[in-house]
């Protein structure tokens, strides 16, 4: 059972997420908070596997809450639920330790898949969010093609698909390999490129 804490200052969004999660046999909503100040002690007391975190909230925002929750319990996975209007908050949230970003208007199946992927250590990103982050970085600081001499041919294939925003499952399907193999390649890529997360890996692929 995946234990989930919902953090959002909009009651309707929390209610919708709770209904969606409660209908799943493997997901349990263990608590709710409408701001970061409430979320921090709740996370310490309820010990959720995944915190679904809004970024823009009154008082203590999602970035500060993410940083403090992970400082106290690094094993917790914080999945940001965002809008395109939150662009300026995404990089700080990554620095704070968020494991992924999904859009608030994403299909229910994508949200549920994101929670499940976060719980097992994956980094779920809506393709639109990942492309937006990469495009923003490229526009701000155009780079040159990265040095790929230390990568295998298969690692280059995986790297290019990560840059396109594909999930591990989608990469596995496209390359006709197992998901476990994809995870192994991504771990190797992060080590070889000194990338702490999936977004930095995508930016490396774009020479940023």
Coordinates of N, CA and C in Angstrom, one line a residue:
X1 N 0.8 -1.2 0.0 CA 0.0 0.0 0.0 C 0.9 1.3 0.0
X2 N 0.6 2.2 -0.9 CA 1.4 3.4 -1.0 C 0.7 4.5 -0.2
X3 N 1.4 5.0 0.9 CA 0.8 6.0 1.8 C 1.1 7.4 1.2
X4 N 0.0 8.1 1.0 CA 0.1 9.4 0.3 C -0.4 10.6 1.2
X5 N 0.4 11.7 1.3 CA 0.0 12.9 1.9 C -0.3 13.9 0.9
X6 N -1.5 14.5 0.9 CA -1.9 15.5 -0.1 C -1.7 16.9 0.5
X7 N -1.0 17.8 -0.3 CA -0.7 19.2 0.2 C -1.1 20.1 -0.9
X8 N -2.2 20.9 -0.7 CA -2.7 21.8 -1.6 C -3.6 22.8 -0.9
X9 N -3.6 24.1 -1.2 CA -4.4 25.0 -0.5 C -5.8 25.1 -1.2
X10 N -6.0 24.4 -2.3 CA -7.4 24.3 -2.9 C -8.1 23.1 -2.5
X11 N -9.2 23.3 -1.7 CA -9.9 22.2 -1.2 C -10.5 21.2 -2.3
X12 N -11.0 21.8 -3.4 CA -11.5 21.0 -4.4 C -10.5 20.1 -5.0
X13 N -9.3 20.6 -5.2 CA -8.2 19.8 -5.8 C -7.9 18.6 -4.8
X14 N -7.8 18.9 -3.5 CA -7.5 17.9 -2.6 C -8.6 16.8 -2.6
X15 N -9.9 17.3 -2.6 CA -11.0 16.4 -2.6 C -11.0 15.5 -3.8
X16 N -10.7 16.1 -5.0 CA -10.6 15.3 -6.2 C -9.5 14.2 -6.2
X17 N -8.4 14.6 -5.7 CA -7.2 13.7 -5.6 C -7.5 12.6 -4.6
X18 N -8.2 12.9 -3.5 CA -8.5 11.9 -2.5 C -9.5 10.9 -3.1
X19 N -10.5 11.4 -3.8 CA -11.5 10.4 -4.4 C -10.8 9.5 -5.4
X20 N -9.8 10.1 -6.2 CA -9.1 9.4 -7.2 C -8.2 8.3 -6.5
X21 N -7.5 8.7 -5.5 CA -6.6 7.7 -4.8 C -7.4 6.7 -4.0
X22 N -8.5 7.1 -3.4 CA -9.3 6.2 -2.6 C -9.9 5.0 -3.4
X23 N -10.0 5.3 -4.7 CA -10.6 4.3 -5.6 C -9.6 3.2 -6.0
X24 N -8.3 3.4 -5.6 CA -7.3 2.5 -6.0 C -7.0 1.5 -4.9
X25 N -6.8 0.2 -5.2 CA -6.5 -0.8 -4.2 C -5.1 -0.7 -3.6
X26 N -4.2 0.1 -4.2 CA -2.8 0.1 -3.7 C -2.4 1.5 -3.2
X27 N -3.3 2.4 -3.1 CA -3.0 3.8 -2.7 C -3.9 4.2 -1.5
X28 N -3.3 4.7 -0.5 CA -4.1 5.1 0.7 C -3.7 6.6 1.0
X29 N -4.6 7.5 1.1 CA -4.4 8.9 1.5 C -4.4 8.9 3.0
X30 N -3.2 9.1 3.6 CA -3.1 9.1 5.1 C -3.3 10.5 5.7
X31 N -3.3 11.5 4.9 CA -3.5 12.9 5.5 C -3.6 13.9 4.4
X32 N -4.0 15.1 4.9 CA -4.1 16.3 4.0 C -3.6 17.5 4.7
X33 N -3.1 18.5 4.0 CA -2.7 19.8 4.5 C -3.0 20.8 3.5
X34 N -3.3 22.0 4.0 CA -3.6 23.1 3.0 C -2.5 24.1 2.9
X35 N -1.4 23.8 3.6 CA -0.2 24.7 3.4 C 1.0 24.0 3.9
X36 N 2.2 24.5 3.6 CA 3.4 23.8 3.9 C 3.7 23.7 5.4
X37 N 3.2 24.7 6.2 CA 3.4 24.7 7.6 C 2.7 23.5 8.3
X38 N 1.5 23.2 7.8 CA 0.8 22.0 8.3 C 1.5 20.7 7.8
X39 N 2.0 20.7 6.5 CA 2.5 19.5 5.9 C 3.8 19.0 6.6
X40 N 4.6 19.9 7.1 CA 5.9 19.4 7.7 C 5.7 18.5 8.9
X41 N 5.0 18.9 9.9 CA 4.8 18.0 11.0 C 3.9 16.8 10.7
X42 N 3.0 17.0 9.7 CA 2.2 15.8 9.3 C 3.0 14.7 8.7
X43 N 4.0 15.2 7.8 CA 4.8 14.2 7.2 C 5.7 13.4 8.2
X44 N 6.1 14.1 9.2 CA 6.9 13.5 10.3 C 6.1 12.5 11.1
X45 N 4.8 12.8 11.3 CA 4.0 12.0 12.1 C 3.4 10.8 11.3
X46 N 2.9 11.1 10.1 CA 2.2 10.1 9.3 C 3.1 9.2 8.4
X47 N 4.4 9.6 8.2 CA 5.4 8.9 7.5 C 4.8 8.4 6.1
X48 N 4.4 9.3 5.2 CA 3.9 8.9 3.9 C 5.1 8.5 3.0
X49 N 4.7 7.6 2.1 CA 5.7 7.2 1.1 C 5.9 8.3 0.0
X50 N 4.8 9.0 -0.3 CA 4.8 10.0 -1.4 C 4.0 11.2 -0.8
X51 N 4.5 12.4 -1.0 CA 3.8 13.6 -0.7 C 3.5 14.3 -2.0
X52 N 2.2 14.5 -2.3 CA 1.8 15.2 -3.5 C 1.7 16.7 -3.1
X53 N 2.6 17.5 -3.7 CA 2.9 18.8 -3.2 C 2.5 19.9 -4.2
X54 N 1.7 20.9 -3.8 CA 1.5 22.1 -4.5 C 2.7 23.0 -4.2
X55 N 2.9 23.9 -5.1 CA 4.1 24.9 -4.9 C 3.6 26.2 -4.3
X56 N 2.5 26.7 -4.9 CA 2.1 28.1 -4.5 C 1.0 27.9 -3.4
X57 N 1.4 28.2 -2.1 CA 0.5 28.2 -1.0 C 0.9 29.3 -0.1
X58 N -0.1 29.9 0.7 CA 0.1 30.9 1.6 C 1.0 30.5 2.8
X59 N 1.8 31.4 3.3 CA 2.6 31.0 4.5 C 3.8 30.3 4.0
X60 N 4.0 29.1 4.4 CA 5.1 28.2 4.0 C 4.8 27.6 2.7
X61 N 5.5 27.9 1.6 CA 5.2 27.4 0.3 C 5.7 25.9 0.1
X62 N 5.4 25.4 -1.1 CA 5.8 24.0 -1.3 C 7.3 23.7 -1.4
X63 N 8.1 24.7 -1.8 CA 9.5 24.5 -1.9 C 10.1 24.4 -0.5
X64 N 9.8 25.3 0.3 CA 10.3 25.3 1.7 C 9.8 24.0 2.4
X65 N 8.6 23.7 2.2 CA 8.0 22.4 2.8 C 8.8 21.2 2.3
X66 N 9.0 21.1 1.0 CA 9.8 20.0 0.5 C 11.1 19.9 1.1
X67 N 11.9 21.0 1.2 CA 13.2 21.0 1.7 C 13.2 20.5 3.2
X68 N 12.3 21.0 4.0 CA 12.2 20.6 5.4 C 11.8 19.2 5.6
X69 N 10.8 18.7 4.8 CA 10.3 17.3 4.9 C 11.4 16.4 4.6
X70 N 12.2 16.6 3.5 CA 13.2 15.7 3.1 C 14.5 15.8 4.0
X71 N 14.7 17.0 4.7 CA 15.8 17.1 5.6 C 15.5 16.2 6.8
X72 N 14.2 16.0 7.2 CA 13.9 15.2 8.3 C 13.7 13.7 8.0
X73 N 13.3 13.5 6.7 CA 13.0 12.1 6.3 C 13.4 12.0 4.8
X74 N 14.6 11.8 4.5 CA 15.1 11.7 3.1 C 14.4 10.6 2.2
X75 N 13.9 9.6 2.9 CA 13.3 8.5 2.1 C 12.0 8.9 1.5
X76 N 11.3 10.0 2.0 CA 10.1 10.4 1.5 C 10.2 10.9 0.1
X77 N 9.3 10.6 -0.8 CA 9.3 11.1 -2.2 C 8.3 12.2 -2.3
X78 N 8.7 13.4 -2.8 CA 7.9 14.5 -3.0 C 7.6 14.7 -4.4
X79 N 6.3 14.6 -4.8 CA 5.9 14.7 -6.2 C 5.1 16.0 -6.3
X80 N 5.6 16.9 -7.1 CA 5.0 18.3 -7.3 C 3.9 18.2 -8.3
X81 N 2.8 18.8 -7.9 CA 1.6 18.9 -8.8 C 1.5 20.4 -9.2
X82 N 1.8 20.7 -10.4 CA 2.0 22.1 -10.8 C 1.2 22.6 -12.0
X83 N 1.3 23.9 -12.3 CA 0.8 24.4 -13.5 C 1.9 25.1 -14.3
X84 N 1.7 25.4 -15.6 CA 2.7 26.1 -16.3 C 3.1 27.4 -15.7
X85 N 2.2 28.0 -15.0 CA 2.5 29.3 -14.3 C 3.5 29.2 -13.2
X86 N 3.9 28.0 -12.9 CA 4.8 27.8 -11.8 C 6.3 27.6 -12.3
X87 N 6.5 28.0 -13.5 CA 7.9 27.8 -14.1 C 9.0 28.3 -13.2
X88 N 8.8 29.5 -12.6 CA 9.9 30.0 -11.8 C 10.1 29.3 -10.5
X89 N 9.2 28.4 -10.2 CA 9.3 27.6 -9.0 C 9.9 26.2 -9.2
X90 N 10.0 25.8 -10.4 CA 10.4 24.4 -10.7 C 11.8 24.1 -10.4
X91 N 12.7 24.9 -10.8 CA 14.1 24.7 -10.5 C 14.4 24.7 -9.0
X92 N 13.9 25.7 -8.3 CA 14.1 25.7 -6.8 C 13.5 24.4 -6.2
X93 N 12.4 23.9 -6.7 CA 11.8 22.7 -6.2 C 12.7 21.5 -6.4
X94 N 13.3 21.5 -7.6 CA 14.3 20.4 -7.9 C 15.4 20.5 -6.9
X95 N 15.9 21.7 -6.7 CA 17.0 21.8 -5.7 C 16.6 21.4 -4.3
X96 N 15.4 21.6 -4.0 CA 14.9 21.2 -2.7 C 14.7 19.7 -2.5
X97 N 14.7 19.0 -3.7 CA 14.7 17.6 -3.6 C 13.4 16.9 -4.2
X98 N 12.5 17.7 -4.8 CA 11.4 17.1 -5.5 C 11.8 16.0 -6.5
X99 N 11.1 14.9 -6.5 CA 11.4 13.8 -7.4 C 10.8 13.8 -8.8
X100 N 9.7 14.7 -8.9 CA 9.0 14.7 -10.2 C 8.0 15.8 -10.2
X101 N 7.5 16.1 -11.4 CA 6.5 17.2 -11.6 C 5.4 16.7 -12.6
X102 N 4.2 16.9 -12.1 CA 3.0 16.6 -13.0 C 2.1 17.8 -13.0
X103 N 1.4 17.9 -14.1 CA 0.4 19.0 -14.3 C -0.9 18.7 -13.6
X104 N -1.5 19.8 -13.1 CA -2.8 19.7 -12.4 C -3.9 19.2 -13.4
X105 N -3.7 19.5 -14.7 CA -4.8 19.1 -15.6 C -4.4 17.8 -16.3
X106 N -3.5 17.0 -15.8 CA -3.1 15.8 -16.4 C -4.2 14.8 -16.2
X107 N -4.3 13.8 -17.1 CA -5.3 12.7 -17.0 C -5.2 12.0 -15.7
X108 N -6.3 11.5 -15.1 CA -6.2 10.8 -13.8 C -5.2 9.6 -13.9
X109 N -5.1 8.9 -15.0 CA -4.2 7.8 -15.1 C -2.8 8.2 -15.0
X110 N -2.5 9.4 -15.5 CA -1.1 9.9 -15.4 C -0.7 10.3 -14.0
X111 N -1.7 10.9 -13.3 CA -1.5 11.2 -11.9 C -1.2 10.0 -11.0
X112 N -2.0 9.0 -11.2 CA -1.9 7.7 -10.5 C -0.6 7.0 -10.8
X113 N -0.3 7.0 -12.1 CA 1.0 6.4 -12.5 C 2.2 7.1 -11.9
X114 N 2.1 8.5 -11.8 CA 3.1 9.3 -11.2 C 3.3 8.9 -9.8
X115 N 2.3 8.8 -9.0 CA 2.4 8.4 -7.6 C 3.1 7.1 -7.5
X116 N 2.6 6.1 -8.3 CA 3.2 4.8 -8.2 C 4.7 4.8 -8.6
X117 N 5.0 5.5 -9.6 CA 6.4 5.6 -10.1 C 7.3 6.3 -9.0
X118 N 6.8 7.3 -8.4 CA 7.5 8.0 -7.4 C 7.8 7.1 -6.2
X119 N 6.8 6.3 -5.9 CA 6.9 5.4 -4.7 C 8.0 4.3 -4.9
X120 N 8.3 4.0 -6.1 CA 9.3 2.9 -6.3 C 10.7 3.5 -6.7
X121 N 10.8 4.9 -6.6 CA 12.1 5.5 -6.8 C 12.3 6.1 -8.2
X122 N 11.2 6.1 -9.0 CA 11.3 6.7 -10.4 C 11.1 8.2 -10.2
X123 N 11.3 8.9 -11.3 CA 11.2 10.4 -11.3 C 10.1 10.7 -12.4
X124 N 8.9 10.8 -12.1 CA 7.8 11.0 -13.1 C 7.7 12.5 -13.4
X125 N 7.8 12.8 -14.7 CA 7.6 14.1 -15.2 C 6.6 14.1 -16.4
X126 N 5.6 15.0 -16.3 CA 4.8 15.2 -17.5 C 5.7 15.6 -18.6
X127 N 5.5 15.0 -19.8 CA 6.4 15.4 -21.0 C 6.4 16.9 -21.2
X128 N 5.2 17.5 -21.0 CA 5.1 19.0 -21.3 C 6.0 19.8 -20.3
X129 N 6.0 19.3 -19.0 CA 6.9 20.0 -18.0 C 8.3 19.8 -18.3
X130 N 8.7 18.6 -18.7 CA 10.2 18.4 -19.0 C 10.6 19.1 -20.2
X131 N 9.8 19.2 -21.2 CA 10.1 20.0 -22.4 C 10.2 21.4 -22.1
X132 N 9.3 21.9 -21.3 CA 9.3 23.3 -20.9 C 10.6 23.7 -20.1
X133 N 11.0 22.8 -19.2 CA 12.2 23.1 -18.4 C 13.4 23.1 -19.3
X134 N 13.5 22.1 -20.2 CA 14.6 22.1 -21.1 C 14.7 23.3 -22.0
X135 N 13.5 23.6 -22.6 CA 13.5 24.8 -23.5 C 13.8 26.1 -22.8
X136 N 13.4 26.2 -21.5 CA 13.7 27.4 -20.7 C 15.2 27.5 -20.5
X137 N 15.8 26.4 -20.2 CA 17.2 26.4 -19.9 C 18.0 26.7 -21.2
X138 N 17.6 26.1 -22.3 CA 18.3 26.3 -23.5 C 18.2 27.7 -23.9
X139 N 17.0 28.3 -23.8 CA 16.8 29.7 -24.1 C 17.7 30.6 -23.3
X140 N 17.8 30.3 -22.0 CA 18.5 31.1 -21.1 C 20.0 31.0 -21.2
X141 N 20.5 29.8 -21.6 CA 21.9 29.6 -21.7 C 22.2 28.6 -22.8
X142 N 22.2 29.0 -24.1 CA 22.4 28.0 -25.2 C 23.8 27.3 -25.0
X143 N 23.8 26.1 -25.2 CA 25.0 25.3 -25.0 C 25.4 24.6 -26.3
X144 N 26.5 23.9 -26.1 CA 27.0 23.1 -27.3 C 26.7 21.7 -27.0
X145 N 26.7 20.8 -28.0 CA 26.4 19.4 -27.9 C 27.3 18.8 -26.8
X146 N 26.8 18.0 -25.9 CA 27.6 17.4 -24.8 C 28.6 16.4 -25.3
X147 N 29.6 16.2 -24.5 CA 30.6 15.1 -24.9 C 30.0 13.8 -24.5
X148 N 29.8 12.9 -25.6 CA 29.2 11.6 -25.3 C 30.2 10.5 -25.5
X149 N 31.5 10.8 -25.5 CA 32.5 9.8 -25.8 C 32.5 8.6 -24.8
X150 N 32.1 8.9 -23.6 CA 32.1 7.9 -22.5 C 30.9 7.1 -22.4
X151 N 29.9 7.3 -23.3 CA 28.6 6.6 -23.2 C 28.6 5.5 -24.3
X152 N 27.9 4.4 -23.9 CA 27.6 3.4 -24.9 C 26.6 3.8 -25.9
X153 N 26.4 3.1 -27.0 CA 25.4 3.4 -28.0 C 24.0 3.3 -27.4
X154 N 23.8 2.3 -26.6 CA 22.5 2.2 -25.9 C 22.2 3.3 -24.9
X155 N 23.2 3.7 -24.2 CA 23.1 4.8 -23.3 C 22.7 6.1 -24.0
X156 N 23.3 6.3 -25.2 CA 22.9 7.5 -26.0 C 21.5 7.4 -26.4
X157 N 21.0 6.2 -26.8 CA 19.6 6.1 -27.2 C 18.7 6.4 -26.0
X158 N 19.0 5.9 -24.8 CA 18.2 6.2 -23.6 C 18.3 7.7 -23.3
X159 N 19.4 8.2 -23.4 CA 19.6 9.7 -23.1 C 18.7 10.5 -24.0
X160 N 18.7 10.3 -25.3 CA 17.9 11.0 -26.2 C 16.4 11.0 -25.9
X161 N 16.0 9.8 -25.4 CA 14.5 9.6 -25.1 C 14.2 10.2 -23.8
X162 N 15.1 10.3 -22.8 CA 14.9 11.0 -21.6 C 14.7 12.5 -21.9
X163 N 15.5 13.0 -22.8 CA 15.4 14.4 -23.2 C 14.1 14.7 -23.8
X164 N 13.4 13.7 -24.4 CA 12.1 14.0 -25.0 C 11.0 13.8 -24.0
X165 N 11.3 13.5 -22.8 CA 10.3 13.4 -21.8 C 9.6 12.1 -21.6
X166 N 10.2 11.0 -22.2 CA 9.6 9.7 -22.1 C 9.8 9.1 -20.7
X167 N 8.8 8.3 -20.3 CA 9.0 7.6 -19.0 C 9.8 6.4 -19.2
X168 N 10.2 5.7 -18.1 CA 11.0 4.5 -18.3 C 10.3 3.4 -19.1
X169 N 9.0 3.3 -18.8 CA 8.2 2.3 -19.5 C 8.1 2.6 -21.0
X170 N 7.9 3.9 -21.4 CA 7.9 4.3 -22.8 C 9.2 4.1 -23.4
X171 N 10.3 4.3 -22.7 CA 11.7 4.1 -23.3 C 11.9 2.6 -23.5
X172 N 11.5 1.8 -22.6 CA 11.6 0.4 -22.7 C 10.8 -0.2 -23.9
X173 N 9.6 0.3 -24.1 CA 8.8 -0.1 -25.2 C 9.4 0.3 -26.6
X174 N 9.9 1.5 -26.6 CA 10.5 2.0 -27.9 C 11.8 1.3 -28.2
X175 N 12.6 1.0 -27.2 CA 13.9 0.3 -27.5 C 13.8 -1.2 -27.4
X176 N 12.6 -1.7 -27.0 CA 12.4 -3.1 -26.9 C 13.4 -3.8 -25.9
X177 N 13.5 -3.1 -24.7 CA 14.3 -3.7 -23.6 C 13.4 -3.6 -22.4
X178 N 13.9 -4.2 -21.3 CA 13.1 -4.2 -20.1 C 13.2 -2.9 -19.3
X179 N 12.2 -2.6 -18.5 CA 12.2 -1.4 -17.7 C 13.4 -1.4 -16.7
X180 N 13.7 -2.6 -16.2 CA 14.8 -2.7 -15.2 C 16.1 -2.3 -16.0
X181 N 16.2 -2.7 -17.2 CA 17.4 -2.4 -18.0 C 17.5 -0.8 -18.2
X182 N 16.3 -0.2 -18.5 CA 16.3 1.2 -18.7 C 16.8 1.9 -17.4
X183 N 16.3 1.4 -16.2 CA 16.7 2.0 -15.0 C 18.2 1.9 -14.8
X184 N 18.8 0.8 -15.2 CA 20.2 0.6 -15.0 C 21.0 1.5 -15.9
X185 N 20.5 1.7 -17.1 CA 21.1 2.7 -18.1 C 21.0 4.1 -17.5
X186 N 19.9 4.5 -16.9 CA 19.7 5.8 -16.4 C 20.6 6.1 -15.2
X187 N 20.7 5.1 -14.3 CA 21.6 5.2 -13.2 C 23.1 5.4 -13.7
X188 N 23.5 4.6 -14.7 CA 24.8 4.8 -15.3 C 25.0 6.2 -15.9
X189 N 24.0 6.6 -16.6 CA 24.0 8.0 -17.2 C 24.2 9.1 -16.2
X190 N 23.4 9.0 -15.1 CA 23.5 10.0 -14.1 C 24.9 10.0 -13.5
X191 N 25.5 8.8 -13.3 CA 26.8 8.8 -12.7 C 27.8 9.4 -13.7
X192 N 27.8 9.0 -15.0 CA 28.7 9.4 -16.0 C 28.6 10.9 -16.3
X193 N 27.4 11.5 -16.2 CA 27.2 12.9 -16.5 C 27.1 13.8 -15.3
X194 N 27.3 13.2 -14.1 CA 27.2 13.9 -12.8 C 25.8 14.6 -12.8
X195 N 24.7 13.9 -13.1 CA 23.4 14.5 -13.1 C 22.6 14.0 -11.9
X196 N 22.2 14.8 -11.0 CA 21.5 14.3 -9.8 C 20.1 13.9 -10.0
X197 N 19.5 14.3 -11.1 CA 18.1 13.9 -11.3 C 17.8 13.9 -12.8
X198 N 16.6 13.5 -13.2 CA 16.2 13.3 -14.6 C 16.2 14.6 -15.4
X199 N 15.9 15.7 -14.8 CA 15.9 17.0 -15.5 C 17.3 17.3 -15.9
X200 N 18.2 17.2 -14.9 CA 19.6 17.6 -15.2 C 20.1 16.6 -16.3
X201 N 19.7 15.4 -16.3 CA 20.1 14.5 -17.4 C 19.6 14.9 -18.8
X202 N 18.3 15.4 -18.8 CA 17.7 15.9 -20.0 C 18.4 17.1 -20.5
X203 N 18.8 18.0 -19.5 CA 19.5 19.2 -19.9 C 20.9 18.9 -20.5
X204 N 21.5 17.9 -19.9 CA 22.8 17.4 -20.4 C 22.7 17.0 -21.9
X205 N 21.6 16.3 -22.1 CA 21.4 15.8 -23.5 C 21.3 16.9 -24.5
X206 N 20.8 18.0 -24.0 CA 20.6 19.2 -24.9 C 21.8 20.1 -24.9
X207 N 22.9 19.8 -24.1 CA 24.1 20.6 -24.1 C 23.9 21.8 -23.3
X208 N 23.1 21.7 -22.2 CA 22.9 22.9 -21.4 C 23.6 22.7 -20.0

